[in-house]
Amino acid sequence: MDEAIAIPPPRGRTILQFLMIGLGLYLALCALAEVLVYRNGHDNPFFKIATADRTHYDWLILGASHAMPLAFDDAEAKIEMAAGVSILNLALQGVGPLYNDVVLERFARDHSASGLVYVVDSFAFRSAQWNEGRLADAELLARTPFDPGVARRLLAESIKGELPPETPLAYVTGFPKINNRGRFSIDLWESASLFDRRYRPSQTAAADRIAYLYPQGAGEPAVLEHYLDVFTGLIERAESAGMRVLVVKLPLPRTFSDRIPGEVDFDAALEDRLAARGLRLLDFSGQLQDARFYFDSDHLGRQGVEAFAAETLVPLLRLADDVTSGAGQASE
């Protein structure tokens, strides 16, 4: 009978060597994933800040998807030329005031702007899904360049109990980037390809879109108050950074806007908050009712952006001081 061969236990030095090799491989993967974030970045607002071609802009734009067509294709360049201003549009689909506040904090750390246009949508004030949920979204984390300041803010939100500890951990370790199946594709919202399409009005499409954005209807009043507090903090941050602040609602088809739950109450609550800071809600949601101005149930298409820019946005950016102190309601 053969004698059993005794295998000596691994030495501590050998274990350490294996751990160092594993750590080295992981760091190499993180570095490669970070390179791909920069190579294929496009829509992510933190990517736009990290790759901005100037440190000062005349106007910064924040908001959710309704503000994104203002930067589709050559739209932003045309608006900049017509108004004689520089613009950085950091809007992103499905994000609310908390996400936008983190973006603004990152921007203001090493950039500046003379003014902020915040495109407001009530759905983003109705649920954590569009705020804490988006900060923790692995798909967004996978496209967010690493930045120590963003890591500190995510950690701070986690310590306050607003985010799970997994969120700052995932961001710091780069795990979502390493596991991003779309790492080799451009970070571009697919709806950008519809910019030139003319929308065919559909009650079903509008109802489905409302159900997606407002899964709990108008939601709890306490939730709205919480995100209005967050939004007030965002305005304070912008004003502390020397920005004039415009809060606007963009045009929406009535087939969509008439279905929004609790919109009258939202407008009243928002206007109260703005009035306390000497601001007014600039409500252009009644403009541009023809379907040719939209590429889907609620987003401006090329014709809509061009019409809104010519009639409203360009004069607004040129004459911001007059507008903010004048009548807040736009004509329909």
Short mmCIF file of C-alpha atoms in Angstrom, two decimals, residues 20-226:
data_model
loop_
_atom_site.label_atom_id
_atom_site.label_comp_id
_atom_site.label_asym_id
_atom_site.label_seq_id
_atom_site.Cartn_x
_atom_site.Cartn_y
_atom_site.Cartn_z
CA MET A 20 -1.22 40.30 -4.55
CA ILE A 21 -1.51 38.67 -7.98
CA GLY A 22 -5.32 38.65 -7.70
CA LEU A 23 -5.38 42.28 -6.59
CA GLY A 24 -3.07 43.23 -9.43
CA LEU A 25 -5.33 41.53 -11.97
CA TYR A 26 -8.40 43.23 -10.53
CA LEU A 27 -6.74 46.66 -10.63
CA ALA A 28 -5.72 46.01 -14.23
CA LEU A 29 -9.34 45.17 -15.10
CA CYS A 30 -10.49 48.34 -13.32
CA ALA A 31 -8.00 50.42 -15.29
CA LEU A 32 -9.14 48.86 -18.58
CA ALA A 33 -12.81 49.39 -17.69
CA GLU A 34 -12.08 53.04 -16.87
CA VAL A 35 -10.37 53.50 -20.24
CA LEU A 36 -13.48 52.11 -21.95
CA VAL A 37 -15.71 54.50 -19.96
CA TYR A 38 -13.81 57.42 -21.47
CA ARG A 39 -13.52 55.86 -24.92
CA ASN A 40 -17.27 55.11 -25.25
CA GLY A 41 -18.75 57.85 -23.05
CA HIS A 42 -21.37 60.23 -24.39
CA ASP A 43 -24.55 60.89 -22.35
CA ASN A 44 -23.35 60.42 -18.77
CA PRO A 45 -23.20 63.87 -17.12
CA PHE A 46 -20.12 63.01 -15.05
CA PHE A 47 -18.36 61.96 -18.25
CA LYS A 48 -19.35 65.28 -19.86
CA ILE A 49 -17.88 67.19 -16.91
CA ALA A 50 -14.66 65.17 -16.94
CA THR A 51 -14.19 65.81 -20.67
CA ALA A 52 -15.56 69.37 -20.88
CA ASP A 53 -13.54 71.56 -23.23
CA ARG A 54 -13.76 74.64 -21.01
CA THR A 55 -13.93 75.44 -17.32
CA HIS A 56 -16.59 78.17 -17.58
CA TYR A 57 -19.95 78.10 -19.39
CA ASP A 58 -22.59 80.75 -19.73
CA TRP A 59 -25.37 78.24 -19.06
CA LEU A 60 -25.61 74.85 -17.44
CA ILE A 61 -28.71 72.74 -18.14
CA LEU A 62 -29.93 70.11 -15.68
CA GLY A 63 -33.02 67.94 -15.72
CA ALA A 64 -34.33 64.64 -17.02
CA SER A 65 -34.99 63.32 -20.52
CA HIS A 66 -37.21 66.20 -21.66
CA ALA A 67 -34.11 68.45 -21.61
CA MET A 68 -31.91 66.03 -23.55
CA PRO A 69 -33.18 66.82 -27.09
CA LEU A 70 -31.85 70.36 -26.61
CA ALA A 71 -28.41 68.76 -27.10
CA PHE A 72 -29.27 66.14 -29.74
CA ASP A 73 -27.26 66.20 -32.96
CA ASP A 74 -26.36 69.83 -33.77
CA ALA A 75 -29.22 71.40 -31.77
CA GLU A 76 -27.04 72.68 -28.93
CA ALA A 77 -24.49 74.21 -31.31
CA LYS A 78 -27.27 76.07 -33.14
CA ILE A 79 -28.74 77.39 -29.88
CA GLU A 80 -25.30 78.51 -28.72
CA MET A 81 -24.71 80.34 -31.99
CA ALA A 82 -28.15 81.97 -32.05
CA ALA A 83 -27.95 83.14 -28.44
CA GLY A 84 -24.23 83.90 -28.43
CA VAL A 85 -23.66 81.82 -25.32
CA SER A 86 -21.88 78.61 -24.30
CA ILE A 87 -23.97 75.73 -22.93
CA LEU A 88 -23.24 72.46 -21.16
CA ASN A 89 -26.29 70.20 -21.07
CA LEU A 90 -25.99 67.64 -18.24
CA ALA A 91 -29.56 66.35 -18.36
CA LEU A 92 -30.08 62.58 -18.21
CA GLN A 93 -33.13 60.41 -18.64
CA GLY A 94 -35.02 59.44 -15.50
CA VAL A 95 -33.10 61.47 -12.93
CA GLY A 96 -34.49 63.70 -10.20
CA PRO A 97 -33.19 66.53 -8.03
CA LEU A 98 -30.95 64.37 -5.83
CA TYR A 99 -29.04 62.91 -8.79
CA ASN A 100 -28.83 66.37 -10.36
CA ASP A 101 -27.51 67.82 -7.10
CA VAL A 102 -24.66 65.30 -7.10
CA VAL A 103 -23.94 66.28 -10.72
CA LEU A 104 -24.00 69.99 -9.84
CA GLU A 105 -21.69 69.44 -6.87
CA ARG A 106 -19.20 67.63 -9.11
CA PHE A 107 -19.46 70.37 -11.77
CA ALA A 108 -19.00 73.26 -9.36
CA ARG A 109 -15.86 71.74 -7.85
CA ASP A 110 -13.66 72.68 -10.82
CA HIS A 111 -16.00 74.41 -13.27
CA SER A 112 -18.26 77.44 -13.21
CA ALA A 113 -21.34 78.77 -15.02
CA SER A 114 -23.08 82.12 -15.11
CA GLY A 115 -26.52 80.54 -15.06
CA LEU A 116 -28.44 77.34 -14.48
CA VAL A 117 -31.51 76.25 -16.45
CA TYR A 118 -33.27 73.50 -14.53
CA VAL A 119 -35.88 71.70 -16.65
CA VAL A 120 -38.35 70.46 -14.09
CA ASP A 121 -40.57 67.36 -14.38
CA SER A 122 -42.93 66.41 -11.58
CA PHE A 123 -42.36 62.65 -11.86
CA ALA A 124 -38.79 63.16 -10.66
CA PHE A 125 -40.10 64.58 -7.36
CA ARG A 126 -42.55 61.76 -6.74
CA SER A 127 -40.34 58.74 -6.03
CA ALA A 128 -36.94 57.59 -4.78
CA GLN A 129 -36.84 55.49 -7.96
CA TRP A 130 -35.70 58.57 -9.89
CA ASN A 131 -33.30 59.79 -7.22
CA GLU A 132 -31.58 57.34 -4.86
CA GLY A 133 -32.54 54.57 -7.29
CA ARG A 134 -30.66 56.23 -10.14
CA LEU A 135 -27.58 56.93 -8.00
CA ALA A 136 -27.49 53.21 -7.22
CA ASP A 137 -28.27 52.13 -10.80
CA ALA A 138 -25.51 49.75 -11.90
CA GLU A 139 -25.95 50.78 -15.55
CA LEU A 140 -25.28 54.41 -14.68
CA LEU A 141 -22.41 53.56 -12.31
CA ALA A 142 -20.87 51.55 -15.14
CA ARG A 143 -20.70 54.73 -17.25
CA THR A 144 -19.61 57.12 -14.49
CA PRO A 145 -15.87 57.96 -14.49
CA PHE A 146 -14.21 57.50 -11.13
CA ASP A 147 -13.91 60.69 -9.14
CA PRO A 148 -12.95 60.90 -5.44
CA GLY A 149 -15.47 63.69 -4.83
CA VAL A 150 -18.35 61.65 -6.23
CA ALA A 151 -17.22 58.70 -4.11
CA ARG A 152 -17.27 60.90 -0.99
CA ARG A 153 -20.79 62.16 -1.80
CA LEU A 154 -22.11 58.63 -2.37
CA LEU A 155 -20.52 57.55 0.92
CA ALA A 156 -22.07 60.54 2.69
CA GLU A 157 -25.52 59.68 1.30
CA SER A 158 -25.01 56.09 2.45
CA ILE A 159 -24.03 57.18 5.97
CA LYS A 160 -27.20 59.29 6.11
CA GLY A 161 -29.15 56.17 5.19
CA GLU A 162 -30.27 57.50 1.81
CA LEU A 163 -28.24 54.93 -0.15
CA PRO A 164 -27.34 51.31 0.63
CA PRO A 165 -23.64 50.77 1.49
CA GLU A 166 -23.35 48.67 -1.66
CA THR A 167 -23.64 51.81 -3.82
CA PRO A 168 -20.42 53.63 -2.79
CA LEU A 169 -18.69 50.23 -2.55
CA ALA A 170 -19.69 49.38 -6.13
CA TYR A 171 -18.57 52.78 -7.37
CA VAL A 172 -15.17 52.65 -5.63
CA THR A 173 -14.42 49.05 -6.63
CA GLY A 174 -15.52 49.60 -10.24
CA PHE A 175 -17.49 46.35 -10.15
CA PRO A 176 -20.35 47.61 -12.42
CA LYS A 177 -17.80 48.77 -15.02
CA ILE A 178 -15.95 45.46 -15.05
CA ASN A 179 -19.24 43.60 -15.48
CA ASN A 180 -20.77 46.00 -17.99
CA ARG A 181 -21.86 43.94 -21.01
CA GLY A 182 -22.25 47.11 -23.05
CA ARG A 183 -18.72 48.31 -22.33
CA PHE A 184 -17.78 48.36 -26.02
CA SER A 185 -20.84 50.33 -27.18
CA ILE A 186 -21.31 54.09 -27.13
CA ASP A 187 -23.21 55.41 -24.10
CA LEU A 188 -25.95 56.99 -26.20
CA TRP A 189 -29.68 57.09 -25.39
CA GLU A 190 -31.40 55.11 -28.11
CA SER A 191 -34.15 57.73 -28.45
CA ALA A 192 -31.59 60.15 -29.91
CA SER A 193 -31.94 58.25 -33.19
CA LEU A 194 -35.64 59.26 -33.31
CA PHE A 195 -34.91 62.99 -33.24
CA ASP A 196 -36.11 63.59 -36.82
CA ARG A 197 -39.19 61.37 -36.53
CA ARG A 198 -42.67 62.91 -36.51
CA TYR A 199 -44.85 61.51 -33.77
CA ARG A 200 -48.25 59.97 -34.47
CA PRO A 201 -50.43 60.77 -31.43
CA SER A 202 -51.44 57.70 -29.48
CA GLN A 203 -53.56 57.71 -26.35
CA THR A 204 -52.21 54.27 -25.49
CA ALA A 205 -48.59 55.37 -25.79
CA ALA A 206 -49.24 58.43 -23.63
CA ALA A 207 -51.02 56.32 -20.98
CA ASP A 208 -48.18 53.77 -20.96
CA ARG A 209 -45.60 56.52 -20.57
CA ILE A 210 -47.48 58.08 -17.65
CA ALA A 211 -47.78 54.68 -15.98
CA TYR A 212 -44.01 54.21 -16.31
CA LEU A 213 -43.10 57.64 -14.93
CA TYR A 214 -45.76 57.74 -12.21
CA PRO A 215 -46.10 54.10 -11.07
CA GLN A 216 -47.61 55.28 -7.77
CA GLY A 217 -49.66 58.11 -9.23
CA ALA A 218 -49.08 61.39 -7.42
CA GLY A 219 -47.53 59.46 -4.53
CA GLU A 220 -47.24 60.55 -0.92
CA PRO A 221 -47.16 64.30 -0.09
CA ALA A 222 -44.22 63.69 2.26
CA VAL A 223 -42.17 62.32 -0.64
CA LEU A 224 -42.87 65.43 -2.70
CA GLU A 225 -41.91 67.68 0.22
CA HIS A 226 -38.66 65.74 0.69
#
